[in-house]
PDB file of C-alpha atoms in Angstrom:
ATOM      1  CA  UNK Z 436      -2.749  18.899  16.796  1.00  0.00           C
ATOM      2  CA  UNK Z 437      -5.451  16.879  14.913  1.00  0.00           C
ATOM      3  CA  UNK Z 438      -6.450  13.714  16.809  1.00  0.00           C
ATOM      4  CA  UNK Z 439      -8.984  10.914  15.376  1.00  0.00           C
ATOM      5  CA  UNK Z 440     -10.177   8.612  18.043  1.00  0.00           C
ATOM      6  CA  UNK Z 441     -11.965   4.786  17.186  1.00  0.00           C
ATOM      7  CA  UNK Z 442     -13.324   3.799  20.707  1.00  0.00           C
ATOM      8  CA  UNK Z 443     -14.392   0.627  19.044  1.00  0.00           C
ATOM      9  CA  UNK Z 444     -11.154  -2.300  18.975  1.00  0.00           C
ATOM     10  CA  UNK Z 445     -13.038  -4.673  17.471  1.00  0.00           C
ATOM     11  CA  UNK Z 446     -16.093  -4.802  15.922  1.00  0.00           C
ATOM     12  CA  UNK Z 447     -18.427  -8.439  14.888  1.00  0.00           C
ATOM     13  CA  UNK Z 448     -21.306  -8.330  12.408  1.00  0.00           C
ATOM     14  CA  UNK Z 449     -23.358 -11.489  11.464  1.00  0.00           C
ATOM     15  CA  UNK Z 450     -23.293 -11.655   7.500  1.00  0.00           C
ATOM     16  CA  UNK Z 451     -26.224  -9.698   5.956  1.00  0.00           C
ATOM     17  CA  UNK Z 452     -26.137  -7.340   8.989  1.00  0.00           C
ATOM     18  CA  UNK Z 453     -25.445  -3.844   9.005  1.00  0.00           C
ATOM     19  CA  UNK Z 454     -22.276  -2.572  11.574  1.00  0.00           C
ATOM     20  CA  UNK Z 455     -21.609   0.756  12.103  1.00  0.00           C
ATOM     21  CA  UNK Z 456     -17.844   1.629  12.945  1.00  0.00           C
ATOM     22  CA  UNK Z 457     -17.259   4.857  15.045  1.00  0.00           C
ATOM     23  CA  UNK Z 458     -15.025   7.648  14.801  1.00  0.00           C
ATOM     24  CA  UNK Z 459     -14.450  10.796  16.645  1.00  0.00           C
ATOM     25  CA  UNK Z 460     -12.396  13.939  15.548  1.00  0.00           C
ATOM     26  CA  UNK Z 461     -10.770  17.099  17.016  1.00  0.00           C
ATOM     27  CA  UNK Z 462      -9.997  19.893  14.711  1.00  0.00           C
ATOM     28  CA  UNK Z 463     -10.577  23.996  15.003  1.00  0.00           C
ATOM     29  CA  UNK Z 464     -10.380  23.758  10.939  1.00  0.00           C
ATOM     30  CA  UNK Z 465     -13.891  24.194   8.968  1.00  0.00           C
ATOM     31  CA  UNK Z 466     -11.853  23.102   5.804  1.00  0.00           C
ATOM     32  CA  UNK Z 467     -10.634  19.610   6.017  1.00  0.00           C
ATOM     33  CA  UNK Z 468     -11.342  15.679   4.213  1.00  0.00           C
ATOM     34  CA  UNK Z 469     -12.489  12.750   6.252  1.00  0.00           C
ATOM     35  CA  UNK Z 470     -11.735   9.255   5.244  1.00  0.00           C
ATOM     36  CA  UNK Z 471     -12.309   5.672   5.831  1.00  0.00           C
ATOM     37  CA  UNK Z 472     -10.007   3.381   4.697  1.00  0.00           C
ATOM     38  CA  UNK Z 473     -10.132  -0.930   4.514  1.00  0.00           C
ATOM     39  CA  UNK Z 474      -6.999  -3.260   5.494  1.00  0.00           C
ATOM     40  CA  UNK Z 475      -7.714  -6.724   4.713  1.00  0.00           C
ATOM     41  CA  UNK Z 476      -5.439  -9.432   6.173  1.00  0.00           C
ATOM     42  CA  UNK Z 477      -2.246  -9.431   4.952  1.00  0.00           C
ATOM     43  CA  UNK Z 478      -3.470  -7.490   2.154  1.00  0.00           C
ATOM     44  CA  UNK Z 479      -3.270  -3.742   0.713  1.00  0.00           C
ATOM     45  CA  UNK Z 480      -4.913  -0.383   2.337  1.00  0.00           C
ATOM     46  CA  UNK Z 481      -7.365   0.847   0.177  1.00  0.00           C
ATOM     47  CA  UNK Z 482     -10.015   3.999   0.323  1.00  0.00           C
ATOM     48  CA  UNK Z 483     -13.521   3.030   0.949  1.00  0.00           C
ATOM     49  CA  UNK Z 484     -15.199   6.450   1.180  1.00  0.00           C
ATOM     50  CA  UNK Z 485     -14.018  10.081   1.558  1.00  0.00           C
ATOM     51  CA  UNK Z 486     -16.359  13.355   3.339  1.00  0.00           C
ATOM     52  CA  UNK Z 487     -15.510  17.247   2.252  1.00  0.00           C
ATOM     53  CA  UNK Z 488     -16.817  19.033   5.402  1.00  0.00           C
ATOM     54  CA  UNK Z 489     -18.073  21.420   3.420  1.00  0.00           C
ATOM     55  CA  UNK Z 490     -20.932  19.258   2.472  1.00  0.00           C
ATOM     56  CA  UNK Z 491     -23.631  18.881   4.087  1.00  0.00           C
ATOM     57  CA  UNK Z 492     -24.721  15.573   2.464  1.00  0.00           C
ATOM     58  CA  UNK Z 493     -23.046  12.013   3.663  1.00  0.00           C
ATOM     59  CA  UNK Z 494     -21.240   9.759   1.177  1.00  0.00           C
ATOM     60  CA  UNK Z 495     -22.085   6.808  -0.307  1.00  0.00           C
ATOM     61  CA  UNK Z 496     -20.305   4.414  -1.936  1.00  0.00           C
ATOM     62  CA  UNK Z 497     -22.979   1.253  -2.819  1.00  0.00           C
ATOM     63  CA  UNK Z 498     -22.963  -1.205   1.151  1.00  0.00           C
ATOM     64  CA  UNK Z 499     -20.514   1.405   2.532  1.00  0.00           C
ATOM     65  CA  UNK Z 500     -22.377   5.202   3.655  1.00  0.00           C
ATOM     66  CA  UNK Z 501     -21.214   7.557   6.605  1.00  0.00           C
ATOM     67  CA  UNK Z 502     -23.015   9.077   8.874  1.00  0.00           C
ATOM     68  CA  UNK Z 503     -21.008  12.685   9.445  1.00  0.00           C
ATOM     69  CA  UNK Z 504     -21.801  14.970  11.930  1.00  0.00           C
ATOM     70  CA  UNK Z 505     -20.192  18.315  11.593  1.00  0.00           C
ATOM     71  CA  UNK Z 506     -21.240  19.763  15.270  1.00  0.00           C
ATOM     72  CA  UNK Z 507     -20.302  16.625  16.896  1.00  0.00           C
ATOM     73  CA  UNK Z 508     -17.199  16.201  15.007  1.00  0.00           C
ATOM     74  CA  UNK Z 509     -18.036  12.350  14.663  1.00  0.00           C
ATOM     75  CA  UNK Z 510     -18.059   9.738  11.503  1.00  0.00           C
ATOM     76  CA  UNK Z 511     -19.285   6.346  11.582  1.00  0.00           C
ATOM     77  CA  UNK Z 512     -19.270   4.399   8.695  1.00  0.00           C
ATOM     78  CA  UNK Z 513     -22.083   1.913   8.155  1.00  0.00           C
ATOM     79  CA  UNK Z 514     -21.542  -1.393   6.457  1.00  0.00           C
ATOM     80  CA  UNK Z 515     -25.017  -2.466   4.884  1.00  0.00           C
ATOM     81  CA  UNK Z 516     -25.857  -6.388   4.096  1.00  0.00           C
ATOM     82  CA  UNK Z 517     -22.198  -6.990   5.664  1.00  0.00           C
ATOM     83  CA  UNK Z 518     -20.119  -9.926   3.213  1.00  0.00           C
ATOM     84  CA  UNK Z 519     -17.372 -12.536   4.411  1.00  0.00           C
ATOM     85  CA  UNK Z 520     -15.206  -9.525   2.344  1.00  0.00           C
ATOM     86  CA  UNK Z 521     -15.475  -7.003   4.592  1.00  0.00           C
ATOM     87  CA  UNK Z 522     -13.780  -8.430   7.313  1.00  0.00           C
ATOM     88  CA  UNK Z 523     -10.671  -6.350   7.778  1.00  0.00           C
ATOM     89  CA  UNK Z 524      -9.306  -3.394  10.114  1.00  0.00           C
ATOM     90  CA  UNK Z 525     -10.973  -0.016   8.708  1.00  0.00           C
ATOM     91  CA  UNK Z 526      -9.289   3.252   9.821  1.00  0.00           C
ATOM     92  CA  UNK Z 527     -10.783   6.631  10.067  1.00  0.00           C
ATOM     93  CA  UNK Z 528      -8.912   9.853   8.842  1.00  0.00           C
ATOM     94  CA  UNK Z 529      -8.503  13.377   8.652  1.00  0.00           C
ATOM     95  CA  UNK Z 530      -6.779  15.615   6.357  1.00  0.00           C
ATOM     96  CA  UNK Z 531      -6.977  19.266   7.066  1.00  0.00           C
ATOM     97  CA  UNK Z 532      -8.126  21.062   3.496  1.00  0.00           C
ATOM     98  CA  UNK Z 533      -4.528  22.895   2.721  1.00  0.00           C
ATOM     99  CA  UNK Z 534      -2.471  20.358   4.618  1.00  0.00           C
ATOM    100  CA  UNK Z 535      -0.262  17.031   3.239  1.00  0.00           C
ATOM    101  CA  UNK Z 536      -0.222  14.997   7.181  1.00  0.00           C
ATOM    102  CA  UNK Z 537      -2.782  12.562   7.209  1.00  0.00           C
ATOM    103  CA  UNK Z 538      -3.903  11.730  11.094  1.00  0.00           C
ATOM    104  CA  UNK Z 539      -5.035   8.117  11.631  1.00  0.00           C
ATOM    105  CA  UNK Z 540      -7.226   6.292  14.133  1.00  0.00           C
ATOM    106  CA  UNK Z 541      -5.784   3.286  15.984  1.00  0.00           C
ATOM    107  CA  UNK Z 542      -8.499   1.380  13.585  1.00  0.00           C
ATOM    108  CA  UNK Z 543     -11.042  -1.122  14.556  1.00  0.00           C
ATOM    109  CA  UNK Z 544     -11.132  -4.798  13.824  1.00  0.00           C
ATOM    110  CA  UNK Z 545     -14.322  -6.230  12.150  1.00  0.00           C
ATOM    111  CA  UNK Z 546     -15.196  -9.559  11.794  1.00  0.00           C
ATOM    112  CA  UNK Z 547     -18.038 -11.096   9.699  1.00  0.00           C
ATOM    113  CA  UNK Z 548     -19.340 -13.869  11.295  1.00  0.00           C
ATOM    114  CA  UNK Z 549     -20.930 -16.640   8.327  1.00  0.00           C
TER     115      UNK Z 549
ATOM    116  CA  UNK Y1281      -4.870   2.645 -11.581  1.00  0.00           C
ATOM    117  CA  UNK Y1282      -2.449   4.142  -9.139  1.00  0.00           C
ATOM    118  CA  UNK Y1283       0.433   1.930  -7.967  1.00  0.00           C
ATOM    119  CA  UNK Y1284       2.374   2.476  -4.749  1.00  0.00           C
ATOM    120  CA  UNK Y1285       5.324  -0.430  -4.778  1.00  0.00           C
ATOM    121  CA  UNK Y1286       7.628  -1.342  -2.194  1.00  0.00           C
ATOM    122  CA  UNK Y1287      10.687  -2.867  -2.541  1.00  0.00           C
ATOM    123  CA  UNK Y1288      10.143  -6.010  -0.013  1.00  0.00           C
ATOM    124  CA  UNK Y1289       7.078  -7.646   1.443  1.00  0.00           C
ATOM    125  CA  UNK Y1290       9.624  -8.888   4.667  1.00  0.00           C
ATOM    126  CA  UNK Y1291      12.508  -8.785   5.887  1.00  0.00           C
ATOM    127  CA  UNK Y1292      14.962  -9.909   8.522  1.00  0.00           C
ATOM    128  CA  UNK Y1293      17.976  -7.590   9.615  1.00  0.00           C
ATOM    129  CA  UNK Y1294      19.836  -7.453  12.602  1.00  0.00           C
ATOM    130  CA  UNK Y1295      20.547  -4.936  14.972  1.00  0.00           C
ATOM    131  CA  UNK Y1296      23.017  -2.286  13.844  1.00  0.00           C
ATOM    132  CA  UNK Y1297      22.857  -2.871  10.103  1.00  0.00           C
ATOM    133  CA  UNK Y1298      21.718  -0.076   8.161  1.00  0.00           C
ATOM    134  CA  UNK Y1299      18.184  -0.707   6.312  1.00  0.00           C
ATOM    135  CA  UNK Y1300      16.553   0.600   3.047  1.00  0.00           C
ATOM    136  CA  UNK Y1301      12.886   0.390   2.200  1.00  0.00           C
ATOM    137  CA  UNK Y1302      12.429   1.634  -1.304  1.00  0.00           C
ATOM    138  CA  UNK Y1303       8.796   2.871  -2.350  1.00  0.00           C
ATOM    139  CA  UNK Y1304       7.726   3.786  -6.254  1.00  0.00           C
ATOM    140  CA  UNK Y1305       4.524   5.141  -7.506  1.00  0.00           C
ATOM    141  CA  UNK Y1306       3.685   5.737 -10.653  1.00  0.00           C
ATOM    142  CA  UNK Y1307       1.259   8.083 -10.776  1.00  0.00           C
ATOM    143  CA  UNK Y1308       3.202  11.824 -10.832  1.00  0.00           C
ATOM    144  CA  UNK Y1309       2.000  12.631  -7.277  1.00  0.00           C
ATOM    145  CA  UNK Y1310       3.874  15.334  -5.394  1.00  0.00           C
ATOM    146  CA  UNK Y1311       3.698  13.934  -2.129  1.00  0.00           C
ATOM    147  CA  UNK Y1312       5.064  11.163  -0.389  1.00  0.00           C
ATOM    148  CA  UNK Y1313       4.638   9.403   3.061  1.00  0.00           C
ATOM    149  CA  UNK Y1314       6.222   6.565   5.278  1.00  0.00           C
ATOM    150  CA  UNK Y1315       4.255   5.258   8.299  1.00  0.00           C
ATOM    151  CA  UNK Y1316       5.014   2.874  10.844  1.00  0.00           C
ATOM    152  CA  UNK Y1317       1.912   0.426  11.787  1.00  0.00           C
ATOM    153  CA  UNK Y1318       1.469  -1.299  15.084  1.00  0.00           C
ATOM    154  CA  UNK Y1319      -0.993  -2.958  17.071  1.00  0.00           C
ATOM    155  CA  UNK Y1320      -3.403  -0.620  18.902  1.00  0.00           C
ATOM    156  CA  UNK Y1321      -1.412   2.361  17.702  1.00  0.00           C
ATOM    157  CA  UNK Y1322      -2.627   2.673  14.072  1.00  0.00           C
ATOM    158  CA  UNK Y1323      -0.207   4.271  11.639  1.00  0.00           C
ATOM    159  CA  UNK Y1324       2.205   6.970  12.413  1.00  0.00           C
ATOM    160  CA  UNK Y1325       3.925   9.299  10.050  1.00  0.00           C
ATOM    161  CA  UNK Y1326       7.675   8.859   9.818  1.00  0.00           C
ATOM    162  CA  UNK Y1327       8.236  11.332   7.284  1.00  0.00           C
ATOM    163  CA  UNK Y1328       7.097  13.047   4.632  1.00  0.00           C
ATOM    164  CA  UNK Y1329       7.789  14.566   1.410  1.00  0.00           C
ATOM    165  CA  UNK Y1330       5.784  17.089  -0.972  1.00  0.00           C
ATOM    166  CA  UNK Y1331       8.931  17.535  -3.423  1.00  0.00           C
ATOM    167  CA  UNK Y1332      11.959  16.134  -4.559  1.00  0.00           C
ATOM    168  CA  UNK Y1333      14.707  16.605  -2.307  1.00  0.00           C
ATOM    169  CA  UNK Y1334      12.016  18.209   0.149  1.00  0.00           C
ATOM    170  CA  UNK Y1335      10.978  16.412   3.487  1.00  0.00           C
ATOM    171  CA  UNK Y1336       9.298  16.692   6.796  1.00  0.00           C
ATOM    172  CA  UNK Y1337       9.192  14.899   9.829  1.00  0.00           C
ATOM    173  CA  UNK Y1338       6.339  13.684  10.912  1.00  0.00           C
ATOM    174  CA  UNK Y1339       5.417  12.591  14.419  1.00  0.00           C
ATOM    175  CA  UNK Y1340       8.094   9.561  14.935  1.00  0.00           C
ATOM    176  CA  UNK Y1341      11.009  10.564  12.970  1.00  0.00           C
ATOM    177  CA  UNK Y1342      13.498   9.575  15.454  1.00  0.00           C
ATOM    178  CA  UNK Y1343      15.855   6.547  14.305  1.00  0.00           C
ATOM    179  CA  UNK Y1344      14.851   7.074  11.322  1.00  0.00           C
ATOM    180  CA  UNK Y1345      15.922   9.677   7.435  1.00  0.00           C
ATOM    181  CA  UNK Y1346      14.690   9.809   3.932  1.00  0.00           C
ATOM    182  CA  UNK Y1347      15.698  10.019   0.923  1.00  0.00           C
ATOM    183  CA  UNK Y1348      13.644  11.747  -2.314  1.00  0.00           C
ATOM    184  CA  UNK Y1349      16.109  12.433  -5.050  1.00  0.00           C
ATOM    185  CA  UNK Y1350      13.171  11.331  -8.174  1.00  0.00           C
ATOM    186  CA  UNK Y1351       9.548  12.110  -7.548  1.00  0.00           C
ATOM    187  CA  UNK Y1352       8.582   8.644  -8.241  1.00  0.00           C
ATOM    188  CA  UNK Y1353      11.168   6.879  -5.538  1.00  0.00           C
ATOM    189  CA  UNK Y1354      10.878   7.886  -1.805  1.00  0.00           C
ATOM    190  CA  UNK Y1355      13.490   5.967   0.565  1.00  0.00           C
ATOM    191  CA  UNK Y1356      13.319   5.194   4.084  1.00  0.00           C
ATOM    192  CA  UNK Y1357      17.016   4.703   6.034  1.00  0.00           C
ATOM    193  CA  UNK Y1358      17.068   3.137   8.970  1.00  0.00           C
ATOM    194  CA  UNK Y1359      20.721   4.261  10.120  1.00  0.00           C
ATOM    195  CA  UNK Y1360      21.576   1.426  12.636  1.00  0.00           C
ATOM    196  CA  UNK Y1361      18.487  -0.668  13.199  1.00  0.00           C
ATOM    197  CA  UNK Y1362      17.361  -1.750  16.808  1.00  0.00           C
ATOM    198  CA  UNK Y1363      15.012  -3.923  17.926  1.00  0.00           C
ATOM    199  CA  UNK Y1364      11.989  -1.286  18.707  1.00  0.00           C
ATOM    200  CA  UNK Y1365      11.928  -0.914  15.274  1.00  0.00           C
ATOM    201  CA  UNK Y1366      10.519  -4.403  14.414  1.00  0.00           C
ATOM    202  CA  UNK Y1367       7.363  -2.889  12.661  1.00  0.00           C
ATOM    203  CA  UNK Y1368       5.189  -3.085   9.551  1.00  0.00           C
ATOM    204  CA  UNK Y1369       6.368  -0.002   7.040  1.00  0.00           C
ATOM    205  CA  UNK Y1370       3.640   1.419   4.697  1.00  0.00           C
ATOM    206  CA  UNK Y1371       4.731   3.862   1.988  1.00  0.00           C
ATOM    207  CA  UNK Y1372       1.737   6.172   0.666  1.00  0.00           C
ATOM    208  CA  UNK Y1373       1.491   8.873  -2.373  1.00  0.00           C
ATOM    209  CA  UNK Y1374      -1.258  11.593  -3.196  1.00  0.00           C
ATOM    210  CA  UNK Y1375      -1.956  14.681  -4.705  1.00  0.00           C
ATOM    211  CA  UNK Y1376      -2.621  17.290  -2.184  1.00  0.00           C
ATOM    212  CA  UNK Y1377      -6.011  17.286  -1.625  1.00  0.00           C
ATOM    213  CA  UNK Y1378      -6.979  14.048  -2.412  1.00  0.00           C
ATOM    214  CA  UNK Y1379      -7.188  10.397  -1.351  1.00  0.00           C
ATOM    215  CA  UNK Y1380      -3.514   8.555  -0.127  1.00  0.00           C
ATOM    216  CA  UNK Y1381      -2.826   5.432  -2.274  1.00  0.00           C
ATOM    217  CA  UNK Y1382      -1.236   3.029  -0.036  1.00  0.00           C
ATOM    218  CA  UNK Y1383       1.647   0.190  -1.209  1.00  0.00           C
ATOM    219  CA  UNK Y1384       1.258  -2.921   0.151  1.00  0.00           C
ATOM    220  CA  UNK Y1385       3.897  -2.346   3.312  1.00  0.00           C
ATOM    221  CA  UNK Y1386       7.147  -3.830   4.043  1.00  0.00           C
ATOM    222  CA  UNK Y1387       7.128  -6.150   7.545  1.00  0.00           C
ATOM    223  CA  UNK Y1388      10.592  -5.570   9.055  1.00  0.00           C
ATOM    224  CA  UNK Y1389      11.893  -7.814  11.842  1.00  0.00           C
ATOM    225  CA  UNK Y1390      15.191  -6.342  13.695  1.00  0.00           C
ATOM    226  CA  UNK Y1391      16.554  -9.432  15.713  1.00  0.00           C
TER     227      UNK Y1391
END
């Protein structure tokens, strides 16, 4: 089975900082979908950045990049110039490339300190 | 924009009653999800569905059925609700292959 480890409970960032947010994976698949995804307070899940193994280059999505390593099987996202916003538990995830389960981390906590 | 709905933001229901939670999307996808959210444990699947009328269990199904008789609607039963059940719900939808949309979870307190 698939697991996705977050060794980091809760995470603090100064505002303007950059925090990076780890995430380990197991998987014998070379086809498979990594994701990060942001739970404000009391507020909706939503997708902040999605990895295809199969590429080789990390994603981007404006303050929010990843840092995926394939060999290692890890991937961190990295907040850039970190905003009162962005505080929120992020989860990591993994979707194998012909599967429908998600697998979930136990998420991390950040805080953005003013 | 893709909307997952639930039926209830919280709610209160004592032991042995039988509970729906009622999720909608509206965006044609074929699959379906119910997780269970708590502290330090992340989300875990519940169930699952890629069709109507189809389902799988995922990795805490016990205490717990579906229902998926229109793509749109997915239905989580809670047969005679107990108190380890106090939880928050999230219903998800997606198109195999891509992103889940999430709805914005039901809190459920069993007292």
């Amino acid at each position: 089975a698939q697991t996705v480890t977050q060794s980091q409970p809760e995470m603090s960032v100064q505002e303007a900082e950059t925090v990076t947010l780890s995430c380990t994976y197991d998987t014998s698949e070379s086809d498979y979908y990594l994701f990060w995804y942001k739970q404000p307070p009391s507020r909706q899940m939503i997708l902040v950045i999605r990895q295809e193994a199969y590429k080789q280059q990390n994603a981007t999505e404006n303050r929010f990049s990843v840092n995926f390593q394939k060999a290692a099987k890890s991937f961190s996202l990295k907040i850039s110039d970190s905003q009162l916003g962005d505080a929120a538990m992020y989860f990591c995830a993994y979707r194998r490339g012909t599967g429908n389960q998600f697998y979930f981390g136990t998420g991390t906590s950040l805080t953005v300190i003013p | 924009d893709v909307k997952v709905t639930q039926s209830s933001r919280y709610l209160v229901k004592r032991t042995g009653e039988k509970v729906f939670l009622e999720c909608v999307q509206d965006m044609d996808h074929e699959n379906m999800f119910w997780y269970r959210q708590d502290p330090g444990l992340g989300l875990r699947l519940i169930y699952f569905s890629y069709d109507v009328k189809m389902k799988e269990k995922g990795d805490i199904p016990e205490g717990y059925s579906v229902s998926r008789e229109k793509k749109e609607r997915f239905s989580l039963i809670l047969e005679s609700a107990s108190t380890n059940q106090t939880s928050m719900y999230l219903c998800a939808s997606d198109k195999p292959g891509y992103e889940q949309y999430f709805g914005p979870g039901t809190r459920l307190t069993v007292t």
